[in-house]
CSV table of C-alpha atoms in Angstrom, one decimal:
chain,number,residue,atom,x,y,z
A,17,MET,CA,57.2,60.4,-24.3
A,18,SER,CA,54.7,59.8,-27.1
A,19,ARG,CA,54.0,62.4,-29.8
A,20,ARG,CA,50.4,62.4,-28.6
A,21,ARG,CA,51.4,63.3,-25.1
A,22,LEU,CA,54.0,65.8,-26.1
A,23,GLN,CA,51.6,67.6,-28.5
A,24,ALA,CA,48.9,67.5,-25.7
A,25,ALA,CA,51.1,68.4,-22.8
A,26,VAL,CA,50.2,65.3,-21.1
A,27,LEU,CA,53.2,65.1,-18.9
A,28,GLY,CA,51.0,66.7,-16.3
A,29,ILE,CA,48.7,64.2,-14.6
A,30,ALA,CA,45.0,64.4,-15.5
A,31,LEU,CA,43.5,66.0,-12.5
A,32,ALA,CA,43.4,69.7,-13.6
A,33,ALA,CA,40.8,71.5,-11.7
A,34,SER,CA,39.3,74.6,-13.3
A,35,THR,CA,40.7,73.8,-16.7
A,36,PRO,CA,39.1,76.3,-19.1
A,37,LEU,CA,37.8,74.9,-22.3
A,38,GLY,CA,35.0,77.3,-22.9
A,39,ALA,CA,34.6,80.1,-25.4
A,40,GLN,CA,31.4,81.1,-23.6
A,41,GLU,CA,31.1,81.4,-19.8
A,42,ALA,CA,28.1,79.7,-18.0
A,43,PRO,CA,25.8,81.8,-16.1
A,44,PRO,CA,25.4,81.5,-12.3
A,45,PRO,CA,23.2,78.6,-11.1
A,46,PRO,CA,19.5,79.2,-10.7
A,47,ALA,CA,17.9,79.8,-7.4
A,48,ALA,CA,17.2,76.5,-5.5
A,49,SER,CA,13.4,77.1,-5.9
A,50,THR,CA,13.7,77.2,-9.6
A,51,THR,CA,13.1,74.0,-11.7
A,52,VAL,CA,15.0,74.1,-15.0
A,53,THR,CA,14.7,71.4,-17.6
A,54,ALA,CA,17.5,70.7,-20.2
A,55,SER,CA,16.4,71.3,-23.8
A,56,PRO,CA,16.4,68.2,-26.0
A,57,GLU,CA,19.4,69.8,-27.8
A,58,LEU,CA,21.3,70.2,-24.6
A,59,GLN,CA,20.5,66.7,-23.5
A,60,GLN,CA,21.7,65.2,-26.8
A,61,ARG,CA,25.0,67.1,-26.8
A,62,ALA,CA,25.7,66.1,-23.2
A,63,GLU,CA,24.9,62.4,-23.9
A,64,THR,CA,27.4,62.5,-26.8
A,65,LEU,CA,30.1,64.3,-24.9
A,66,ALA,CA,32.1,61.1,-24.3
A,67,ALA,CA,32.2,60.5,-28.1
A,68,ALA,CA,33.2,64.0,-28.7
A,69,ILE,CA,36.1,63.8,-26.2
A,70,SER,CA,37.2,60.5,-27.5
A,71,GLY,CA,37.3,61.8,-31.0
A,72,SER,CA,34.5,59.7,-32.4
A,73,ILE,CA,32.7,62.9,-33.4
A,74,PRO,CA,34.6,65.3,-35.7
A,75,TYR,CA,35.6,68.5,-33.9
A,76,ASP,CA,33.8,70.7,-36.4
A,77,GLN,CA,30.6,68.8,-36.0
A,78,TYR,CA,30.3,69.1,-32.3
A,79,PHE,CA,31.8,72.5,-31.5
A,80,ALA,CA,30.5,75.8,-32.8
A,81,PRO,CA,32.8,78.0,-34.9
A,82,GLU,CA,33.3,80.5,-32.1
A,83,PHE,CA,34.4,77.7,-29.8
A,84,ARG,CA,36.8,76.5,-32.4
A,85,ALA,CA,38.3,79.9,-33.0
A,86,ALA,CA,38.9,80.4,-29.2
A,87,ILE,CA,40.0,76.8,-28.5
A,88,PRO,CA,41.8,75.2,-31.5
A,89,GLU,CA,41.6,71.5,-31.8
A,90,THR,CA,45.2,71.0,-30.7
A,91,ALA,CA,44.5,72.9,-27.4
A,92,PHE,CA,41.3,70.9,-26.8
A,93,ARG,CA,43.3,67.6,-27.4
A,94,GLN,CA,45.7,68.9,-24.7
A,95,VAL,CA,43.0,68.8,-22.0
A,96,ARG,CA,41.3,65.7,-23.6
A,97,ASP,CA,44.5,63.7,-23.4
A,98,GLN,CA,45.2,64.9,-19.9
A,99,LEU,CA,41.9,63.4,-18.8
A,100,THR,CA,42.3,60.2,-20.7
A,101,ALA,CA,45.9,59.6,-19.7
A,102,GLY,CA,44.9,59.3,-16.0
A,103,LEU,CA,41.2,58.2,-16.1
A,104,GLY,CA,41.0,56.0,-19.2
A,105,LYS,CA,38.5,56.4,-22.0
A,106,PRO,CA,35.3,58.4,-21.5
A,107,THR,CA,32.4,56.1,-21.1
A,108,ARG,CA,29.0,57.8,-20.5
A,109,LEU,CA,27.2,60.8,-19.1
A,110,GLU,CA,26.5,60.0,-15.3
A,111,GLY,CA,24.7,63.2,-14.4
A,112,LEU,CA,23.2,66.4,-15.9
A,113,VAL,CA,21.7,69.3,-13.9
A,114,ALA,CA,20.4,72.2,-16.1
A,115,ARG,CA,21.1,75.8,-15.2
A,116,THR,CA,19.1,77.0,-18.2
A,117,PRO,CA,17.6,75.1,-21.1
A,118,HIS,CA,20.9,75.4,-22.9
A,119,VAL,CA,23.5,75.3,-20.1
A,120,ALA,CA,24.1,72.5,-17.7
A,121,ASP,CA,26.5,71.0,-15.2
A,122,PHE,CA,27.6,67.5,-16.1
A,123,ARG,CA,29.3,64.5,-14.5
A,124,LEU,CA,31.1,62.3,-17.1
A,125,GLY,CA,32.3,58.8,-16.4
A,126,PHE,CA,35.6,57.4,-17.5
A,127,GLU,CA,37.1,53.9,-17.1
A,128,ARG,CA,39.1,54.9,-14.0
A,129,GLY,CA,37.4,58.0,-12.8
A,130,THR,CA,35.0,60.8,-13.4
A,131,ALA,CA,35.1,64.4,-14.6
A,132,VAL,CA,32.7,67.3,-13.8
A,133,GLY,CA,32.1,70.6,-15.7
A,134,GLN,CA,29.7,72.7,-17.6
A,135,ILE,CA,28.5,72.6,-21.1
A,136,VAL,CA,26.7,75.3,-23.2
A,137,VAL,CA,25.0,74.7,-26.5
A,138,ASP,CA,23.7,77.2,-29.1
A,139,PRO,CA,19.9,77.5,-28.9
A,140,ALA,CA,19.9,77.8,-32.8
A,141,ALA,CA,20.3,74.9,-35.2
A,142,PRO,CA,22.4,72.8,-35.5
A,143,HIS,CA,22.8,73.3,-31.7
A,144,LEU,CA,26.5,73.0,-31.6
A,145,VAL,CA,28.5,73.4,-28.3
A,146,THR,CA,29.6,77.0,-27.6
A,147,GLY,CA,31.1,76.5,-24.3
A,148,LEU,CA,32.7,73.7,-22.3
A,149,ARG,CA,34.6,73.8,-19.1
A,150,ILE,CA,36.2,70.9,-17.1
A,151,THR,CA,36.2,72.0,-13.5
A,152,GLY,CA,37.4,69.0,-11.7
A,153,SER,CA,38.3,65.2,-12.2
A,154,GLU,CA,39.2,62.5,-9.9
A,155,PRO,CA,40.2,58.8,-10.0
A,156,ARG,CA,38.2,55.9,-8.6
A,157,GLU,CA,38.8,55.6,-4.9
A,158,ALA,CA,41.9,53.4,-4.0
A,159,PRO,CA,41.0,50.7,-1.4
A,160,GLU,CA,44.0,51.1,0.8
A,161,THR,CA,43.2,52.3,4.3
A,162,SER,CA,46.6,53.4,5.7
A,163,ILE,CA,49.7,55.0,4.5
A,164,GLN,CA,51.7,51.9,5.0
A,165,ALA,CA,49.3,50.0,2.9
A,166,VAL,CA,49.7,52.7,0.1
A,167,VAL,CA,53.5,52.3,0.3
A,168,ASP,CA,53.1,48.6,0.1
A,169,ALA,CA,50.9,48.8,-3.0
A,170,ILE,CA,53.5,51.2,-4.6
A,171,ARG,CA,56.3,48.8,-3.8
A,172,ALA,CA,54.4,45.9,-5.4
A,173,LEU,CA,53.9,47.6,-8.7
A,174,PRO,CA,55.8,46.0,-11.7
A,175,GLY,CA,59.0,47.8,-12.6
A,176,ALA,CA,60.8,50.5,-10.4
A,177,THR,CA,59.1,52.8,-7.9
A,178,GLY,CA,60.0,55.3,-5.4
A,179,PHE,CA,58.0,57.2,-2.8
A,180,ALA,CA,58.4,59.5,0.2
A,181,LEU,CA,56.1,61.2,2.4
A,182,ALA,CA,57.8,63.9,4.6
A,183,ARG,CA,57.2,66.8,7.0
A,184,LEU,CA,59.1,69.8,5.6
A,185,GLU,CA,61.0,71.3,8.7
A,186,ASP,CA,63.8,73.9,9.1
A,187,GLY,CA,66.4,71.2,8.7
A,188,GLY,CA,64.8,69.9,5.4
A,189,PRO,CA,62.3,67.1,4.6
A,190,LYS,CA,62.0,64.5,7.4
A,191,HIS,CA,60.6,61.2,6.3
A,192,LEU,CA,57.2,59.9,7.8
A,193,VAL,CA,57.2,56.9,5.4
A,194,ALA,CA,59.2,56.1,2.4
A,195,HIS,CA,60.1,53.4,-0.2
A,196,ASP,CA,63.4,53.6,-2.1
A,197,PRO,CA,63.3,57.3,-1.9
A,198,ALA,CA,66.9,57.9,-3.1
A,199,ALA,CA,66.4,56.0,-6.4
A,200,PRO,CA,66.6,58.3,-9.4
A,201,LEU,CA,63.7,57.6,-11.8
A,202,ALA,CA,62.3,59.2,-14.9
A,203,ILE,CA,59.8,61.9,-13.9
A,204,GLY,CA,58.2,63.2,-17.2
A,205,SER,CA,56.9,66.9,-16.9
A,206,ALA,CA,57.8,67.1,-13.2
A,207,PHE,CA,61.0,68.5,-14.6
A,208,LYS,CA,59.1,71.7,-15.2
A,209,LEU,CA,59.5,72.5,-11.4
A,210,VAL,CA,63.2,73.2,-12.1
A,211,ILE,CA,62.3,75.9,-14.8
A,212,LEU,CA,59.7,77.3,-12.2
A,213,ALA,CA,62.5,77.4,-9.6
A,214,GLU,CA,64.8,79.4,-11.9
A,215,LEU,CA,62.1,81.8,-12.5
A,216,VAL,CA,61.4,82.2,-8.8
A,217,ARG,CA,65.2,82.9,-8.3
A,218,ALA,CA,65.5,85.3,-11.2
A,219,THR,CA,62.4,87.4,-10.0
A,220,ALA,CA,63.6,87.4,-6.4
A,221,ALA,CA,67.0,88.6,-7.6
A,222,GLY,CA,65.5,91.3,-9.6
A,223,GLU,CA,66.8,89.9,-12.9
A,224,ARG,CA,63.3,89.2,-14.3
A,225,ARG,CA,59.7,90.3,-13.6
A,226,TRP,CA,56.7,88.3,-13.7
A,227,GLY,CA,55.2,90.6,-16.3
A,228,ASP,CA,58.3,90.5,-18.6
A,229,VAL,CA,57.2,89.6,-22.2
A,230,VAL,CA,58.4,87.0,-24.5
A,231,THR,CA,57.9,87.6,-28.2
A,232,LEU,CA,57.3,84.6,-30.4
A,233,ASP,CA,59.7,84.4,-33.2
A,234,GLY,CA,58.3,81.6,-35.3
A,235,SER,CA,60.8,79.0,-34.1
A,236,PRO,CA,59.4,75.4,-34.0
A,237,LEU,CA,57.5,74.5,-30.8
A,238,PRO,CA,56.1,71.3,-29.4
A,239,GLY,CA,52.3,71.0,-29.3
A,240,GLY,CA,50.5,73.3,-26.9
A,241,GLY,CA,48.7,76.6,-26.8
A,242,TYR,CA,51.4,78.6,-28.5
A,243,THR,CA,52.4,76.1,-31.2
A,244,HIS,CA,50.4,77.9,-33.9
A,245,LYS,CA,50.5,81.5,-32.6
A,246,ALA,CA,51.9,84.0,-35.2
A,247,ALA,CA,55.4,85.2,-35.0
A,248,GLY,CA,55.3,88.6,-33.0
A,249,THR,CA,52.8,87.3,-30.5
A,250,ARG,CA,53.7,88.6,-27.0
A,251,VAL,CA,53.2,86.6,-23.8
A,252,SER,CA,54.3,87.3,-20.3
A,253,LEU,CA,56.6,85.1,-18.2
A,254,ARG,CA,53.7,84.8,-15.8
A,255,GLU,CA,51.3,83.4,-18.3
A,256,LEU,CA,53.9,80.8,-19.7
A,257,ALA,CA,54.7,79.7,-16.2
A,258,THR,CA,51.0,79.3,-15.4
A,259,GLN,CA,50.5,77.3,-18.5
A,260,MET,CA,53.6,75.1,-18.0
A,261,ILE,CA,52.6,74.2,-14.4
A,262,SER,CA,48.8,74.1,-14.5
A,263,VAL,CA,48.2,72.2,-17.8
A,264,SER,CA,51.8,71.1,-18.5
A,265,ASP,CA,51.8,73.1,-21.8
A,266,ASN,CA,54.8,71.9,-23.7
A,267,SER,CA,55.1,75.0,-26.0
A,268,ALA,CA,55.0,77.2,-23.0
A,269,THR,CA,57.7,75.2,-21.4
A,270,ASP,CA,60.2,75.4,-24.3
A,271,LEU,CA,59.4,79.2,-24.6
A,272,LEU,CA,60.2,79.7,-20.9
A,273,LEU,CA,63.3,77.5,-21.1
A,274,ARG,CA,64.7,79.6,-24.0
A,275,ALA,CA,63.8,82.9,-22.3
A,276,LEU,CA,65.4,81.9,-19.0
A,277,GLY,CA,68.4,80.2,-20.5
A,278,ARG,CA,69.2,76.5,-20.4
A,279,ASP,CA,72.6,77.4,-18.5
A,280,LYS,CA,70.6,79.3,-15.8
A,281,VAL,CA,68.2,76.2,-15.4
A,282,GLU,CA,71.0,73.7,-15.2
A,283,ALA,CA,72.7,75.7,-12.5
A,284,MET,CA,69.6,75.5,-10.5
A,285,LEU,CA,69.6,71.7,-10.3
A,286,PRO,CA,72.1,71.4,-7.3
A,287,VAL,CA,70.8,74.5,-5.6
A,288,ILE,CA,67.2,73.1,-5.4
A,289,GLY,CA,68.5,69.6,-4.3
A,290,ILE,CA,68.6,67.4,-7.3
A,291,ARG,CA,71.6,65.1,-6.6
A,292,ASP,CA,73.9,63.6,-9.3
A,293,ALA,CA,72.4,66.2,-11.7
A,294,GLN,CA,75.4,66.6,-14.0
A,295,ARG,CA,75.4,63.0,-15.0
A,296,ARG,CA,71.7,62.5,-15.6
A,297,ASN,CA,70.2,65.9,-16.4
A,298,VAL,CA,72.9,67.8,-18.2
A,299,PRO,CA,72.2,69.0,-21.0
A,300,PHE,CA,68.8,69.9,-19.6
A,301,LEU,CA,66.3,68.9,-22.4
A,302,GLY,CA,63.5,70.9,-23.8
A,303,THR,CA,60.4,68.9,-24.6
A,304,LEU,CA,60.6,69.1,-28.4
A,305,GLU,CA,64.3,68.1,-28.2
A,306,ALA,CA,63.3,65.0,-26.0
A,307,PHE,CA,60.7,64.2,-28.6
A,308,LYS,CA,63.1,64.5,-31.6
A,309,LEU,CA,65.7,62.3,-29.8
A,310,LYS,CA,63.1,59.5,-29.2
A,311,GLY,CA,61.6,59.7,-32.7
A,312,LEU,CA,63.9,60.9,-35.5
A,313,GLU,CA,65.7,58.4,-37.7
A,314,GLY,CA,64.3,55.4,-36.2
A,315,GLY,CA,65.8,56.2,-32.9
A,316,ALA,CA,69.3,56.7,-34.4
A,317,LEU,CA,69.7,60.2,-32.7
A,318,GLY,CA,68.6,58.7,-29.4
A,319,ARG,CA,71.3,56.1,-29.6
A,320,ARG,CA,73.9,58.7,-30.5
A,321,TRP,CA,72.6,60.7,-27.3
A,322,ASP,CA,72.9,57.5,-25.2
A,323,ALA,CA,76.7,57.1,-26.2
A,324,ALA,CA,77.7,60.7,-26.1
A,325,ASP,CA,79.3,62.6,-23.1
A,326,VAL,CA,77.9,66.0,-22.0
A,327,ALA,CA,80.0,67.9,-24.7
A,328,GLY,CA,78.8,65.5,-27.4
A,329,ARG,CA,75.2,65.8,-26.3
A,330,ARG,CA,75.4,69.6,-26.5
A,331,ALA,CA,76.7,69.4,-30.0
A,332,LEU,CA,74.0,66.9,-30.9
A,333,LEU,CA,71.3,69.4,-29.6
A,334,ALA,CA,72.9,72.3,-31.4
A,335,GLY,CA,73.3,70.4,-34.6
A,336,PRO,CA,71.2,67.4,-35.8
A,337,VAL,CA,68.5,67.9,-33.2
A,338,ALA,CA,67.9,71.6,-33.8
A,339,GLN,CA,68.1,71.2,-37.6
A,340,ALA,CA,65.7,68.4,-37.9
A,341,PRO,CA,62.1,69.5,-38.9
A,342,VAL,CA,59.2,68.6,-36.7
A,343,SER,CA,57.7,67.0,-39.7
A,344,ALA,CA,60.5,64.3,-39.7
A,345,ILE,CA,59.0,62.8,-36.6
A,346,PRO,CA,56.9,59.8,-37.7
A,347,ALA,CA,53.2,60.4,-37.0
A,348,SER,CA,52.8,56.8,-35.8
A,349,LEU,CA,55.5,57.1,-33.2
A,350,PHE,CA,54.4,55.9,-29.8
A,351,GLN,CA,50.9,55.0,-30.9
A,352,ASP,CA,51.4,51.5,-29.5
A,353,GLY,CA,51.8,53.1,-25.9
A,354,LYS,CA,55.2,51.3,-25.5
A,355,PRO,CA,57.8,53.0,-23.4
A,356,MET,CA,60.8,54.4,-25.4
A,357,ARG,CA,64.2,55.4,-24.2
A,358,ILE,CA,62.8,56.3,-20.7
A,359,GLY,CA,66.2,55.3,-19.0
A,360,THR,CA,68.2,57.8,-21.1
A,361,VAL,CA,66.2,60.5,-22.9
A,362,GLU,CA,64.2,61.9,-20.0
A,363,TRP,CA,64.6,64.0,-16.9
A,364,PHE,CA,65.5,62.2,-13.7
A,365,ALA,CA,65.0,62.6,-10.0
A,366,SER,CA,64.4,60.6,-6.9
A,367,ALA,CA,61.5,61.1,-4.6
A,368,ASP,CA,63.8,62.7,-2.1
A,369,ASP,CA,65.2,65.1,-4.8
A,370,LEU,CA,61.6,66.2,-5.6
A,371,LEU,CA,60.9,66.7,-1.8
A,372,ARG,CA,64.0,69.0,-1.7
A,373,VAL,CA,62.7,70.8,-4.8
A,374,MET,CA,59.3,71.5,-3.3
A,375,ASP,CA,60.9,72.4,0.0
A,376,TRP,CA,63.2,74.9,-1.8
A,377,LEU,CA,60.1,76.4,-3.5
A,378,ARG,CA,58.2,76.6,-0.1
A,379,ARG,CA,61.1,78.4,1.5
A,380,ASN,CA,61.7,80.8,-1.4
A,381,THR,CA,58.1,81.8,-1.9
A,382,GLU,CA,57.4,83.0,1.6
A,383,GLY,CA,55.6,86.4,2.0
A,384,PRO,CA,54.1,88.7,-0.5
A,385,ALA,CA,57.1,88.3,-3.0
A,386,GLY,CA,56.2,84.6,-3.4
A,387,GLU,CA,52.5,85.1,-4.1
A,388,GLU,CA,52.8,84.9,-7.9
A,389,ALA,CA,54.9,81.6,-7.7
A,390,ARG,CA,52.5,80.1,-5.3
A,391,ALA,CA,49.5,81.0,-7.4
A,392,VAL,CA,51.2,79.2,-10.4
A,393,LEU,CA,52.0,76.2,-8.3
A,394,SER,CA,48.5,75.8,-6.8
A,395,LYS,CA,46.4,76.4,-9.9
A,396,ASN,CA,46.2,72.7,-10.5
A,397,PRO,CA,46.3,70.8,-7.1
A,398,GLY,CA,46.8,67.6,-9.0
A,399,ILE,CA,44.7,65.6,-6.6
A,400,ALA,CA,40.9,65.2,-6.3
A,401,PRO,CA,39.0,68.1,-4.8
A,402,ALA,CA,37.8,66.1,-1.8
A,403,ASN,CA,41.3,65.1,-1.0
A,404,ALA,CA,42.7,68.6,-1.5
A,405,ALA,CA,40.1,69.9,0.8
A,406,HIS,CA,41.9,68.2,3.7
A,407,TRP,CA,44.7,70.8,3.2
A,408,ASP,CA,44.9,74.6,3.6
A,409,TRP,CA,46.9,74.9,0.4
A,410,VAL,CA,48.1,72.3,-2.3
A,411,GLY,CA,50.9,72.9,-4.8
A,412,TYR,CA,51.4,70.2,-7.5
A,413,LYS,CA,53.4,69.1,-10.5
A,414,GLY,CA,53.5,65.6,-12.1
A,415,GLY,CA,54.4,63.9,-15.3
A,416,SER,CA,53.5,60.9,-17.4
A,417,GLU,CA,54.4,59.1,-20.7
A,418,PRO,CA,54.3,55.5,-21.7
A,419,GLY,CA,56.2,53.6,-18.9
A,420,VAL,CA,56.6,56.7,-16.7
A,421,VAL,CA,54.3,58.5,-14.1
A,422,ASN,CA,55.2,60.9,-11.3
A,423,MET,CA,53.1,62.9,-8.8
A,424,THR,CA,54.8,65.5,-6.6
A,425,LEU,CA,52.8,67.6,-3.9
A,426,LEU,CA,53.6,70.4,-1.6
A,427,MET,CA,50.8,70.8,1.0
A,428,ARG,CA,50.2,73.1,4.0
A,429,ALA,CA,48.0,71.8,6.8
A,430,ARG,CA,45.4,74.1,8.4
A,431,SER,CA,47.6,74.1,11.5
A,432,GLY,CA,50.4,75.6,9.3
A,433,GLY,CA,52.8,72.7,9.1
A,434,TRP,CA,54.0,71.6,5.6
A,435,VAL,CA,54.1,68.1,4.1
A,436,GLY,CA,55.6,66.9,0.9
A,437,VAL,CA,54.7,63.8,-1.1
A,438,ALA,CA,56.6,62.5,-4.2
A,439,GLY,CA,56.2,59.3,-6.0
A,440,SER,CA,57.4,57.8,-9.3
A,441,TRP,CA,56.8,54.6,-11.2
A,442,ASN,CA,58.9,53.4,-14.2
A,443,ASN,CA,58.5,50.4,-16.3
A,444,PRO,CA,60.6,50.2,-19.4
A,445,GLN,CA,58.9,47.0,-20.5
A,446,ALA,CA,55.2,47.8,-20.5
A,447,ALA,CA,52.7,50.5,-20.2
A,448,ILE,CA,51.8,51.4,-16.6
A,449,ASP,CA,48.3,51.7,-15.0
A,450,GLU,CA,48.3,55.5,-14.4
A,451,GLY,CA,44.9,55.4,-12.9
A,452,ARG,CA,46.0,53.1,-10.2
A,453,PHE,CA,49.0,55.1,-9.4
A,454,ILE,CA,47.0,58.4,-9.3
A,455,GLY,CA,44.5,56.7,-6.9
A,456,LEU,CA,47.4,55.7,-4.6
A,457,ILE,CA,48.9,59.2,-4.4
A,458,ASN,CA,45.4,60.6,-3.9
A,459,LYS,CA,44.9,58.3,-1.0
A,460,ALA,CA,48.3,59.1,0.5
A,461,ALA,CA,47.6,62.8,0.3
A,462,ALA,CA,44.1,62.2,2.0
A,463,LEU,CA,45.5,60.0,4.8
A,464,ALA,CA,48.5,62.3,5.5
A,465,ALA,CA,46.3,65.2,6.4
A,466,PRO,CA,46.6,66.0,10.2
């Protein structure tokens, strides 16, 4: 997983709806009979938004001080990289509808899709952006017209793939269509579903409450919204889980893993249906640990990890990995986008494993007691709004890094039935076309709707 992606929490696929970026909220839209014209300043900032997102314009020359205070550049990059990981580079402004002379809705084109949102500029010179909100994004439409065509397209992708679409019934998932569904593959940030499952179990058992607070102690964290928070900052388990799942925040993930306990999370692996867990996913890695194993000492730590048994790996995590400073990771690591150690330093599950995980979450979040977990799981539906609209409810988690992409969906039909979709693509030899894969899973979700 590349340093850029770890720092930006990109292991979540770039389809986050309602992703907040704004320090200033936009006002409600004007009445239909009102004609509003964007100011020249608003028009200019909107037209250069693609450059700001790509980093061609320095952060402090595009965003106002109050925006930068509320949204540090590292947090901005988190969402920026989510978008570009799945949709490619931003290209141009495709539409702008003013709400006021200094507030507008926009549609921004990317190489493989589009994003929509709102932008707010300061009326006073130098007219910097004071608010920005990405409210939705979607890939270009995949051409396939049937579920079987989607499966065939996934099968034809270079490398290893696995896919399953199933009804979730009392006896467990029942395949509607599948391709190599039992093959364990690297899944990137979809591993965060296991941590969420432990939190669901612990809260249901009365061992934890969603409002319980974690106090930051200054320990190193991977990139994310909590990386630069001061020691003593207090944050609830609810907030950490929400950030971990909805925007795949790696700092929130590692904080939650520490709070819940690695041993408790590992114990959940067989409970929620991940087969062969001991050999592939124990010890259960945090994101910063994975990053260090891939990047430190020219990969030497990763090679030691590959050769070690479980006890040796635990000793490695407690010793050299824990002691190595984040600054020892080369800044240039993964800049070429090449896959690195995706067959060993990763988290692994088959499509069937992930369907069982989602089914466990479905069954263990029924009723009022499960509302918190379902709110977390559904905050980012993972698929384009038009495709999510086919369903009554959509829960999602995915993951990506060079050579790895996963998308896993839990969907409730308007009739009340439940459907799960899980797909992964690994290629240790070359970067993969995430946009193509995202488009295929989106099409599967749309075609699967009753």
